[in-house]
Each structure stands twice: as C-alpha cells, then as structure tokens.
Amino acid sequence: MRDQFLVFGAPQIEEAEINEVVDCLRSGWLGTGPKVARFEEQFRQYIGAEYAIAVNSCTAGLHLSMIVAGLGPGDEVITTPMTFCATVNSIIHTGATPVLVDCDRDTFLIDPQRIEDAITPRTRAIVPVHLCGRPCDMDAIMDIAARRNLLVIEDAAHAIETVYKGRKVGTIGDLTAFSFYVTKNVITGEGGMVTTNRPNFADKIKVYGLHGMSKDAWKRYSDEGYKHYQVVFPGFKYNMMDLQAAIGLHQLARVDENLKRRNEIWQTYNRAFADLPVGLPAPDEPDTVHARHLYTLMIDKERCGMTRDEFMQRLYKLNIGTGVHYVGVHLHAYYRERFDYCPEDFPNATWISKRTVSIPLSPKLSGADVEDVIEAVKNILRQ
Ligand SMILES: Cc1ncc(COP(=O)(O)O)c(C=O)c1O
C-alpha cells in the first residue's frame, strides 16, 4: 500500500508559475492588469476565438454569459442534470427557469433529441456541458438552435483542449465558459474565461464583469494618470487578478504536452481495467479530441459486489483519493424541492449518479502513482 495519500486532482505547479507569481508580487500590480491581458490573448489564440475575457471563475463566466445574452424571468434554459450545480445556479441567478433533460447513459452528455422535445415558446437558450472533456453532439445542438432561434452557451469547465469535428470548443456556440479551478486541466487557483466571436457580447462581458464600469476602468490607477469612469450597468465583481493570470500563463503553455500524458494514463487505465467487472469511459466519438479531464469507473453493486461509496471508501483506505462527477442536479435538495424533481424523471442521470467515480488522472502522477491506482482498483474488485 502507498504510504502517502494520493490527492485527487492535485495541481501540477512548476517553477515558471512560481517565478511569474513572484514577479507579479514584486511589480506591485496584483489586480487586473498586463498579465491578465496576456493570458486572455494567449487563451484566445489557443482556442481560436475572436474574443476571450478572463473572469474569476467559470461560474462567473456562465452567469455573465447568461446576463449578456439577455436571459431573465420568464425565459427557459435547457440543460442537463449531469453537471455541477454552478451550471444550473447561473441560470437561476438570471431569474430564468432551468429545464433539465436527461443525458445519454454511455457518454453522460445531454441528449439532443430530448432538447428538441423540451422546447417551448419560452425557451431562449441551450447550455450543453462537455462533461469529463468529451464534446457534446454540437452539430445536432447547433442545428436545433438555428432552427428554433435559440442561443447556445457552452459549459466547457472540463473542455479546454476539446475539439469537435475540427472545431475547438469555444468557437462553436454563442458564448463558452471555461474553468481554471485547482483540479482543472489549466489552473489559476480560482479563475475562468469566456470566449465568443460576437463583439457586442465580448464588450458587455468586460464591462458587466467589473461593476458595470465603462471600458478599461481597471486602468484607472495606472501610470497613465487617473481615469474617470461611468457606471453603465449594475455589474458584478468577476474580474481575474494578475496574480491568477501569472499561474495560468504557464499552465496554458503546457496544456497540450500535459494532454499527451493524460492520454497515456487514460490508455493505461483502459488496458488495465478491461477485464474487471466495471464500466469504463465510452470510446471517443470519431473526429473529436477528448480533453481527458476525468476518468470515470462505473461501480454497479450487482457486478462489483459493493456500492460506489464502498468502493471509494476502500480506495481511501489504500491512500487513493477519488471524486464523484456528479450526483445529478435533480437529486440535490434545493432543486428537488423547488422544481419537484424525482429520480425517475432523469433515469440515465440517476443511474450514472449512483455509480460514477473519478480516479486520479493528472500529468502530476508518476508511473508509480498510476501503478498504485491500478493495483488498488484491481485488489478491491477481485476480493
Ligand atoms: C461542469 C462544471 N461547470 C461549472 C463549474 C464551475 O467552475 P468554477 O469552479 O471555475 O466556477 C464546474 C466546476 O467544477 C464544473 O465542473
């Protein structure tokens, strides 16, 4: 057994980030400034979008996207229960109503046919979630959106490297929000980015994300002399700091090299677990790049002789940390009570919620760490 606990999703921090953070501290400019501008430009180029605006979380990015898209009371927004609560909370905070539709049992992704069936005259937007780094069926979703005149706001918290049929996620829908939370494939501690090809959305996100103060108000204390600003909207405090961008710049520079390592670990897991009585991630869809953010095992009591939670507990005792992504939104107290959801409303999401467990998958893992995870999983399941 390992003597040190393997933390799930531990970030890989290198000297380059540390030096850049120190440089930021020494510069005396910690808030939104030149490093954020550089990070936005590098992220924009990496994604290939027209605009990229840094924010202090993906949650903030989703909320701002929905605000600038004009969503509000009386509107309905279709999304999936198989996501993190932030997706649905962002909809609720605009005053709009989330309308959940079930996901596919194998891919965990929103089912386009169910989107179509859930559209009403009040529907304004679709929020696909590229869970685990796997792209949703964007051809089908964009086709529905075009025919029914809906906006598409993508939750790409897991999908920085994801490509769908030659197009990077972040260039397909109207607005896309990414996460740089500590467990993500690029981290800034807390942080996020919105990409869009639409200049009016980009301008508004920039302004609404900093109190609604007129453009470039963050420069008001710079060496160009004090600048007055006007408040043009009751906005939010969602801006990213240079301290955060200092980390993100170097994380982003390594993202593709890290994806190769993530992919190696993914394939090693696939081979090692092929004969075990567990469900493995579905194969990749043709002509897509999966961001390899989360590797999930499906633990079925009938097949494995233990529940998912028992399995996690046993891994924990062997010093291996795990995560659950996710217990469906419809199973949480608030949404269950407010929207009257029951588990049977979304049978696939309920099925996944009971079985899914994410095991460590990070470029920080050494070969020995990967072997430890494999041995622990095999030992538990063969007992
Ligand atoms: C699918 C999904 N959406 C949104 C978020 C929110 O991201 P953040 O923590 O950057 O606000 C997360 C975070 O885990 C997520 O997994």
Tab-separated table of C-alpha atoms and ligand atoms in Angstrom:
chain	number	residue	atom	x	y	z
A	1	MET	CA	0.000	0.000	0.000
A	2	ARG	CA	1.170	3.587	-0.672
A	3	ASP	CA	2.418	5.413	2.369
A	4	GLN	CA	1.334	8.860	1.111
A	5	PHE	CA	-2.232	9.825	0.317
A	6	LEU	CA	-2.731	10.473	-3.427
A	7	VAL	CA	-4.832	13.627	-3.537
A	8	PHE	CA	-7.464	13.601	-6.277
A	9	GLY	CA	-6.853	16.350	-8.829
A	10	ALA	CA	-3.704	17.774	-7.234
A	11	PRO	CA	-2.379	20.582	-9.441
A	12	GLN	CA	0.982	20.423	-11.174
A	13	ILE	CA	2.811	23.651	-10.316
A	14	GLU	CA	6.246	24.320	-11.807
A	15	GLU	CA	8.993	26.884	-11.315
A	16	ALA	CA	7.745	29.021	-14.214
A	17	GLU	CA	4.440	29.730	-12.422
A	18	ILE	CA	6.197	30.365	-9.122
A	19	ASN	CA	8.602	32.845	-10.728
A	20	GLU	CA	5.767	34.627	-12.543
A	21	VAL	CA	3.790	34.975	-9.318
A	22	VAL	CA	6.874	36.362	-7.574
A	23	ASP	CA	7.340	38.774	-10.484
A	24	CYS	CA	3.738	39.860	-10.059
A	25	LEU	CA	4.191	40.449	-6.334
A	26	ARG	CA	7.389	42.416	-6.923
A	27	SER	CA	5.712	44.515	-9.610
A	28	GLY	CA	3.192	45.762	-7.063
A	29	TRP	CA	0.344	45.300	-9.570
A	30	LEU	CA	-1.675	42.374	-8.242
A	31	GLY	CA	-5.129	43.120	-9.624
A	32	THR	CA	-6.392	43.009	-13.204
A	33	GLY	CA	-3.594	44.255	-15.431
A	34	PRO	CA	-0.984	43.326	-18.031
A	35	LYS	CA	-0.703	39.650	-17.077
A	36	VAL	CA	-4.466	39.181	-17.399
A	37	ALA	CA	-4.310	40.884	-20.821
A	38	ARG	CA	-1.511	38.500	-21.897
A	39	PHE	CA	-3.360	35.460	-20.573
A	40	GLU	CA	-6.548	36.494	-22.396
A	41	GLU	CA	-4.638	36.903	-25.654
A	42	GLN	CA	-2.839	33.555	-25.319
A	43	PHE	CA	-6.044	31.757	-24.415
A	44	ARG	CA	-7.867	33.449	-27.298
A	45	GLN	CA	-5.185	32.240	-29.690
A	46	TYR	CA	-5.171	28.741	-28.198
A	47	ILE	CA	-8.916	28.404	-28.680
A	48	GLY	CA	-9.022	30.322	-31.955
A	49	ALA	CA	-11.940	32.513	-30.850
A	50	GLU	CA	-12.346	36.194	-31.712
A	51	TYR	CA	-12.549	37.277	-28.059
A	52	ALA	CA	-11.504	35.858	-24.686
A	53	ILE	CA	-12.361	37.606	-21.433
A	54	ALA	CA	-10.850	36.443	-18.142
A	55	VAL	CA	-13.074	36.180	-15.075
A	56	ASN	CA	-12.621	34.884	-11.543
A	57	SER	CA	-14.436	31.550	-12.069
A	58	CYS	CA	-16.299	29.546	-14.662
A	59	THR	CA	-19.398	30.128	-12.567
A	60	ALA	CA	-18.926	33.883	-13.037
A	61	GLY	CA	-18.344	33.276	-16.752
A	62	LEU	CA	-21.564	31.304	-17.083
A	63	HIS	CA	-23.549	33.886	-15.126
A	64	LEU	CA	-22.155	36.816	-17.146
A	65	SER	CA	-22.741	34.964	-20.415
A	66	MET	CA	-26.358	34.446	-19.485
A	67	ILE	CA	-26.774	38.078	-18.402
A	68	VAL	CA	-25.284	39.492	-21.624
A	69	ALA	CA	-27.391	37.014	-23.604
A	70	GLY	CA	-30.364	38.808	-22.051
A	71	LEU	CA	-31.787	35.837	-20.157
A	72	GLY	CA	-34.205	36.724	-17.396
A	73	PRO	CA	-37.520	35.990	-15.711
A	74	GLY	CA	-39.984	34.157	-17.927
A	75	ASP	CA	-37.241	32.548	-20.048
A	76	GLU	CA	-36.480	28.844	-20.089
A	77	VAL	CA	-32.974	27.456	-20.498
A	78	ILE	CA	-32.413	23.807	-21.355
A	79	THR	CA	-29.512	21.964	-19.759
A	80	THR	CA	-28.528	18.615	-18.293
A	81	PRO	CA	-28.873	17.268	-14.750
A	82	MET	CA	-25.491	15.552	-15.154
A	83	THR	CA	-23.403	18.597	-14.276
A	84	PHE	CA	-22.034	20.643	-11.407
A	85	CYS	CA	-24.575	22.808	-9.594
A	86	ALA	CA	-22.944	26.007	-10.964
A	87	THR	CA	-24.436	25.398	-14.411
A	88	VAL	CA	-27.973	25.464	-13.072
A	89	ASN	CA	-27.358	28.083	-10.377
A	90	SER	CA	-26.180	30.530	-13.062
A	91	ILE	CA	-29.481	30.108	-14.878
A	92	ILE	CA	-31.442	30.575	-11.655
A	93	HIS	CA	-29.491	33.751	-10.772
A	94	THR	CA	-30.643	35.431	-14.008
A	95	GLY	CA	-34.244	34.769	-12.976
A	96	ALA	CA	-34.728	32.312	-15.851
A	97	THR	CA	-36.008	28.767	-15.300
A	98	PRO	CA	-33.712	25.789	-15.863
A	99	VAL	CA	-35.332	22.976	-17.824
A	100	LEU	CA	-33.418	19.736	-17.366
A	101	VAL	CA	-33.374	16.993	-19.982
A	102	ASP	CA	-31.765	13.599	-19.465
A	103	CYS	CA	-28.314	12.639	-20.692
A	104	ASP	CA	-27.011	9.626	-22.555
A	105	ARG	CA	-26.098	6.737	-20.265
A	106	ASP	CA	-22.807	5.929	-22.013
A	107	THR	CA	-21.388	9.373	-22.782
A	108	PHE	CA	-23.010	11.228	-19.816
A	109	LEU	CA	-23.807	14.062	-22.281
A	110	ILE	CA	-27.052	15.901	-22.970
A	111	ASP	CA	-29.284	14.109	-25.468
A	112	PRO	CA	-30.162	16.397	-28.437
A	113	GLN	CA	-33.454	14.633	-29.119
A	114	ARG	CA	-34.591	15.367	-25.583
A	115	ILE	CA	-33.571	19.023	-26.051
A	116	GLU	CA	-35.831	19.243	-29.079
A	117	ASP	CA	-38.709	17.652	-27.163
A	118	ALA	CA	-38.358	20.117	-24.266
A	119	ILE	CA	-38.535	23.334	-26.340
A	120	THR	CA	-41.482	25.629	-25.611
A	121	PRO	CA	-42.277	29.173	-26.809
A	122	ARG	CA	-40.373	30.405	-23.710
A	123	THR	CA	-37.131	28.577	-24.470
A	124	ARG	CA	-34.291	31.027	-25.115
A	125	ALA	CA	-31.070	29.053	-24.767
A	126	ILE	CA	-29.382	25.665	-24.556
A	127	VAL	CA	-26.467	25.040	-22.181
A	128	PRO	CA	-24.546	21.920	-23.230
A	129	VAL	CA	-21.931	20.663	-20.757
A	130	HIS	CA	-18.867	18.909	-22.189
A	131	LEU	CA	-18.594	16.648	-19.171
A	132	CYS	CA	-15.240	14.993	-18.399
A	133	GLY	CA	-13.765	16.684	-21.514
A	134	ARG	CA	-15.934	14.835	-24.055
A	135	PRO	CA	-17.645	17.096	-26.614
A	136	CYS	CA	-21.432	17.145	-26.818
A	137	ASP	CA	-23.065	16.461	-30.174
A	138	MET	CA	-22.630	20.066	-31.302
A	139	ASP	CA	-23.830	19.531	-34.890
A	140	ALA	CA	-27.205	18.405	-33.604
A	141	ILE	CA	-27.319	21.105	-30.899
A	142	MET	CA	-26.352	23.969	-33.258
A	143	ASP	CA	-28.886	22.705	-35.780
A	144	ILE	CA	-31.681	22.791	-33.182
A	145	ALA	CA	-30.542	26.255	-32.039
A	146	ALA	CA	-30.571	27.608	-35.610
A	147	ARG	CA	-33.983	26.146	-36.436
A	148	ARG	CA	-35.583	27.256	-33.162
A	149	ASN	CA	-33.735	30.574	-32.841
A	150	LEU	CA	-32.005	29.740	-29.544
A	151	LEU	CA	-28.665	30.825	-28.100
A	152	VAL	CA	-26.040	28.239	-27.198
A	153	ILE	CA	-23.954	28.898	-24.066
A	154	GLU	CA	-21.435	26.116	-23.545
A	155	ASP	CA	-20.204	24.959	-20.158
A	156	ALA	CA	-16.631	23.999	-21.031
A	157	ALA	CA	-15.324	23.787	-17.456
A	158	HIS	CA	-13.803	20.393	-18.370
A	159	ALA	CA	-13.086	21.045	-22.023
A	160	ILE	CA	-10.133	23.404	-22.597
A	161	GLU	CA	-8.461	21.040	-25.096
A	162	THR	CA	-11.653	19.574	-26.558
A	163	VAL	CA	-12.151	19.539	-30.326
A	164	TYR	CA	-15.390	18.642	-32.082
A	165	LYS	CA	-15.090	17.745	-35.769
A	166	GLY	CA	-12.151	20.037	-36.399
A	167	ARG	CA	-13.580	22.913	-34.341
A	168	LYS	CA	-12.285	23.837	-30.903
A	169	VAL	CA	-14.872	24.044	-28.161
A	170	GLY	CA	-15.076	27.770	-27.521
A	171	THR	CA	-15.604	28.635	-31.186
A	172	ILE	CA	-18.877	26.797	-31.785
A	173	GLY	CA	-21.679	28.203	-29.597
A	174	ASP	CA	-22.508	31.870	-28.967
A	175	LEU	CA	-20.600	32.008	-25.673
A	176	THR	CA	-18.412	29.459	-23.877
A	177	ALA	CA	-17.216	29.432	-20.267
A	178	PHE	CA	-14.040	27.626	-19.118
A	179	SER	CA	-12.784	26.877	-15.590
A	180	PHE	CA	-9.297	27.188	-14.087
A	181	TYR	CA	-10.287	25.831	-10.676
A	182	VAL	CA	-7.498	23.888	-8.902
A	183	THR	CA	-8.476	20.456	-10.181
A	184	LYS	CA	-8.889	21.529	-13.830
A	185	ASN	CA	-6.542	20.945	-16.785
A	186	VAL	CA	-5.307	24.572	-16.619
A	187	ILE	CA	-5.399	26.179	-13.204
A	188	THR	CA	-5.183	29.684	-11.764
A	189	GLY	CA	-6.395	28.750	-8.263
A	190	GLU	CA	-9.834	30.150	-8.936
A	191	GLY	CA	-10.483	31.506	-12.405
A	192	GLY	CA	-12.336	31.244	-15.657
A	193	MET	CA	-12.545	32.559	-19.207
A	194	VAL	CA	-15.377	33.343	-21.604
A	195	THR	CA	-14.835	33.072	-25.343
A	196	THR	CA	-17.126	34.383	-28.032
A	197	ASN	CA	-16.985	35.504	-31.638
A	198	ARG	CA	-19.508	38.281	-31.061
A	199	PRO	CA	-18.056	41.739	-30.305
A	200	ASN	CA	-21.152	43.044	-28.506
A	201	PHE	CA	-21.119	40.081	-26.101
A	202	ALA	CA	-17.363	40.485	-25.515
A	203	ASP	CA	-17.693	44.211	-24.750
A	204	LYS	CA	-20.556	43.673	-22.346
A	205	ILE	CA	-18.812	40.825	-20.520
A	206	LYS	CA	-15.793	43.012	-19.934
A	207	VAL	CA	-17.909	45.866	-18.562
A	208	TYR	CA	-20.504	43.834	-16.620
A	209	GLY	CA	-17.744	41.717	-15.054
A	210	LEU	CA	-16.210	44.795	-13.390
A	211	HIS	CA	-19.133	46.509	-11.672
A	212	GLY	CA	-20.545	47.759	-14.974
A	213	MET	CA	-17.860	50.445	-15.108
A	214	SER	CA	-17.111	51.813	-18.563
A	215	LYS	CA	-14.409	50.035	-20.531
A	216	ASP	CA	-10.849	49.714	-19.205
A	217	ALA	CA	-11.761	51.178	-15.815
A	218	TRP	CA	-9.207	48.757	-14.335
A	219	LYS	CA	-6.525	51.098	-15.704
A	220	ARG	CA	-7.771	53.976	-13.550
A	221	TYR	CA	-4.807	53.820	-11.147
A	222	SER	CA	-2.098	53.212	-13.778
A	223	ASP	CA	0.833	55.425	-14.679
A	224	GLU	CA	-1.265	56.967	-17.438
A	225	GLY	CA	-2.874	59.155	-14.775
A	226	TYR	CA	-6.199	58.778	-13.024
A	227	LYS	CA	-9.089	57.969	-15.349
A	228	HIS	CA	-12.712	58.737	-14.571
A	229	TYR	CA	-15.288	56.070	-15.386
A	230	GLN	CA	-19.044	55.871	-15.728
A	231	VAL	CA	-21.168	53.039	-14.388
A	232	VAL	CA	-23.347	51.907	-17.279
A	233	PHE	CA	-24.887	48.764	-15.707
A	234	PRO	CA	-25.229	47.394	-12.153
A	235	GLY	CA	-22.498	44.821	-12.763
A	236	PHE	CA	-20.556	42.213	-10.821
A	237	LYS	CA	-17.084	41.806	-9.302
A	238	TYR	CA	-15.961	38.966	-11.537
A	239	ASN	CA	-12.559	40.168	-12.811
A	240	MET	CA	-9.434	37.991	-12.761
A	241	MET	CA	-6.292	39.214	-10.948
A	242	ASP	CA	-2.778	39.351	-12.424
A	243	LEU	CA	-1.736	37.030	-9.589
A	244	GLN	CA	-4.068	34.390	-11.019
A	245	ALA	CA	-3.102	35.030	-14.647
A	246	ALA	CA	0.569	34.635	-13.650
A	247	ILE	CA	-0.168	30.975	-12.897
A	248	GLY	CA	-2.451	30.456	-15.889
A	249	LEU	CA	0.029	31.746	-18.473
A	250	HIS	CA	2.476	28.910	-17.781
A	251	GLN	CA	-0.204	26.305	-17.237
A	252	LEU	CA	-1.645	27.107	-20.645
A	253	ALA	CA	1.782	26.869	-22.273
A	254	ARG	CA	1.989	23.226	-21.107
A	255	VAL	CA	-1.602	22.186	-21.765
A	256	ASP	CA	-1.003	20.178	-24.947
A	257	GLU	CA	2.091	18.444	-23.591
A	258	ASN	CA	0.050	17.570	-20.480
A	259	LEU	CA	-2.766	16.235	-22.628
A	260	LYS	CA	-0.338	13.677	-24.078
A	261	ARG	CA	0.452	12.474	-20.558
A	262	ARG	CA	-3.245	12.452	-19.605
A	263	ASN	CA	-3.892	10.381	-22.701
A	264	GLU	CA	-1.143	7.878	-21.831
A	265	ILE	CA	-2.594	7.404	-18.346
A	266	TRP	CA	-6.090	7.067	-19.861
A	267	GLN	CA	-4.951	4.305	-22.224
A	268	THR	CA	-3.031	2.566	-19.426
A	269	TYR	CA	-6.189	2.548	-17.280
A	270	ASN	CA	-8.288	1.286	-20.199
A	271	ARG	CA	-5.940	-1.665	-20.711
A	272	ALA	CA	-5.559	-2.418	-17.006
A	273	PHE	CA	-9.295	-2.407	-16.253
A	274	ALA	CA	-10.550	-4.085	-19.436
A	275	ASP	CA	-11.231	-7.420	-17.710
A	276	LEU	CA	-12.684	-6.065	-14.485
A	277	PRO	CA	-16.440	-6.043	-13.786
A	278	VAL	CA	-16.637	-2.239	-14.069
A	279	GLY	CA	-17.897	0.201	-16.670
A	280	LEU	CA	-15.158	2.202	-18.408
A	281	PRO	CA	-15.473	5.551	-20.230
A	282	ALA	CA	-17.169	5.235	-23.630
A	283	PRO	CA	-14.819	5.229	-26.637
A	284	ASP	CA	-14.183	8.616	-28.247
A	285	GLU	CA	-16.601	9.733	-30.947
A	286	PRO	CA	-14.983	9.913	-34.409
A	287	ASP	CA	-13.237	13.153	-35.321
A	288	THR	CA	-13.127	14.519	-31.774
A	289	VAL	CA	-10.434	15.274	-29.205
A	290	HIS	CA	-11.370	14.412	-25.628
A	291	ALA	CA	-9.682	16.663	-23.023
A	292	ARG	CA	-9.121	13.669	-20.706
A	293	HIS	CA	-10.211	15.717	-17.713
A	294	LEU	CA	-11.936	12.936	-15.770
A	295	TYR	CA	-11.508	9.168	-15.970
A	296	THR	CA	-14.606	7.519	-14.570
A	297	LEU	CA	-15.321	3.962	-13.458
A	298	MET	CA	-18.905	2.765	-13.110
A	299	ILE	CA	-19.356	0.680	-9.970
A	300	ASP	CA	-22.506	-1.379	-10.070
A	301	LYS	CA	-23.413	-3.240	-6.876
A	302	GLU	CA	-24.671	-6.279	-8.808
A	303	ARG	CA	-21.477	-6.626	-10.839
A	304	CYS	CA	-18.892	-5.476	-8.280
A	305	GLY	CA	-20.404	-6.767	-5.055
A	306	MET	CA	-20.146	-3.300	-3.491
A	307	THR	CA	-21.645	0.128	-3.915
A	308	ARG	CA	-19.742	3.043	-5.427
A	309	ASP	CA	-19.424	4.611	-1.983
A	310	GLU	CA	-17.991	1.396	-0.506
A	311	PHE	CA	-15.521	1.242	-3.397
A	312	MET	CA	-14.432	4.853	-2.733
A	313	GLN	CA	-14.041	4.112	0.959
A	314	ARG	CA	-11.813	1.130	0.227
A	315	LEU	CA	-9.666	3.186	-2.145
A	316	TYR	CA	-9.422	5.859	0.514
A	317	LYS	CA	-8.136	3.268	2.988
A	318	LEU	CA	-5.460	2.377	0.416
A	319	ASN	CA	-4.495	6.076	0.291
A	320	ILE	CA	-6.074	6.822	-3.098
A	321	GLY	CA	-8.310	9.884	-3.366
A	322	THR	CA	-11.325	9.869	-5.689
A	323	GLY	CA	-14.179	12.178	-6.713
A	324	VAL	CA	-17.801	11.972	-7.861
A	325	HIS	CA	-18.736	13.920	-11.002
A	326	TYR	CA	-21.560	14.215	-10.279
A	327	VAL	CA	-24.577	13.401	-8.218
A	328	GLY	CA	-27.167	14.798	-10.646
A	329	VAL	CA	-28.586	18.253	-10.025
A	330	HIS	CA	-32.108	16.783	-9.775
A	331	LEU	CA	-31.064	14.722	-6.736
A	332	HIS	CA	-29.998	17.723	-4.632
A	333	ALA	CA	-32.367	19.058	-2.008
A	334	TYR	CA	-32.887	22.590	-3.314
A	335	TYR	CA	-33.761	21.696	-6.917
A	336	ARG	CA	-35.764	18.631	-5.878
A	337	GLU	CA	-37.957	20.775	-3.694
A	338	ARG	CA	-38.202	23.835	-5.913
A	339	PHE	CA	-38.772	22.028	-9.218
A	340	ASP	CA	-40.419	18.875	-7.871
A	341	TYR	CA	-37.868	16.594	-9.492
A	342	CYS	CA	-37.747	12.913	-8.677
A	343	PRO	CA	-35.027	10.389	-9.593
A	344	GLU	CA	-37.257	8.724	-12.222
A	345	ASP	CA	-37.543	11.986	-14.195
A	346	PHE	CA	-33.979	11.541	-15.461
A	347	PRO	CA	-33.298	7.794	-15.317
A	348	ASN	CA	-29.913	7.914	-17.060
A	349	ALA	CA	-28.594	10.736	-14.888
A	350	THR	CA	-29.854	8.906	-11.789
A	351	TRP	CA	-28.202	5.681	-12.961
A	352	ILE	CA	-24.866	7.453	-13.503
A	353	SER	CA	-25.147	9.423	-10.232
A	354	LYS	CA	-25.236	6.191	-8.214
A	355	ARG	CA	-22.332	4.509	-9.987
A	356	THR	CA	-19.770	7.001	-11.235
A	357	VAL	CA	-16.424	7.537	-9.526
A	358	SER	CA	-13.470	9.508	-10.878
A	359	ILE	CA	-9.982	8.175	-10.197
A	360	PRO	CA	-6.776	10.257	-10.274
A	361	LEU	CA	-5.828	11.490	-13.758
A	362	SER	CA	-3.270	14.250	-13.819
A	363	PRO	CA	0.073	14.905	-15.504
A	364	LYS	CA	1.420	15.166	-11.976
A	365	LEU	CA	1.008	11.405	-11.481
A	366	SER	CA	4.238	9.428	-11.706
A	367	GLY	CA	4.345	5.986	-13.314
A	368	ALA	CA	4.443	4.528	-9.791
A	369	ASP	CA	1.326	6.532	-8.803
A	370	VAL	CA	-0.561	5.160	-11.817
A	371	GLU	CA	0.536	1.623	-10.917
A	372	ASP	CA	-0.619	2.169	-7.328
A	373	VAL	CA	-4.073	3.249	-8.537
A	374	ILE	CA	-4.329	0.241	-10.837
A	375	GLU	CA	-3.209	-2.225	-8.171
A	376	ALA	CA	-5.602	-0.761	-5.615
A	377	VAL	CA	-8.587	-0.891	-8.014
A	378	LYS	CA	-7.768	-4.456	-9.045
A	379	ASN	CA	-7.272	-5.655	-5.480
A	380	ILE	CA	-10.545	-4.201	-4.306
A	381	LEU	CA	-12.558	-5.564	-7.208
A	382	ARG	CA	-11.019	-9.021	-7.067
A	383	GLN	CA	-11.615	-9.502	-3.346
B	1	LIG	C1	-19.303	21.278	-15.283
B	1	LIG	C2	-18.864	22.429	-14.436
B	1	LIG	N1	-19.383	23.640	-14.659
B	1	LIG	C3	-19.013	24.711	-13.943
B	1	LIG	C4	-18.089	24.613	-12.940
B	1	LIG	C5	-17.731	25.810	-12.142
B	1	LIG	O1	-16.389	26.148	-12.283
B	1	LIG	P1	-15.702	27.182	-11.277
B	1	LIG	O2	-15.330	26.439	-10.050
B	1	LIG	O3	-14.491	27.692	-12.034
B	1	LIG	O4	-16.680	28.271	-11.018
B	1	LIG	C6	-17.508	23.373	-12.664
B	1	LIG	C7	-16.518	23.246	-11.584
B	1	LIG	O5	-16.186	22.222	-11.084
B	1	LIG	C8	-17.908	22.258	-13.428
B	1	LIG	O6	-17.386	21.043	-13.182
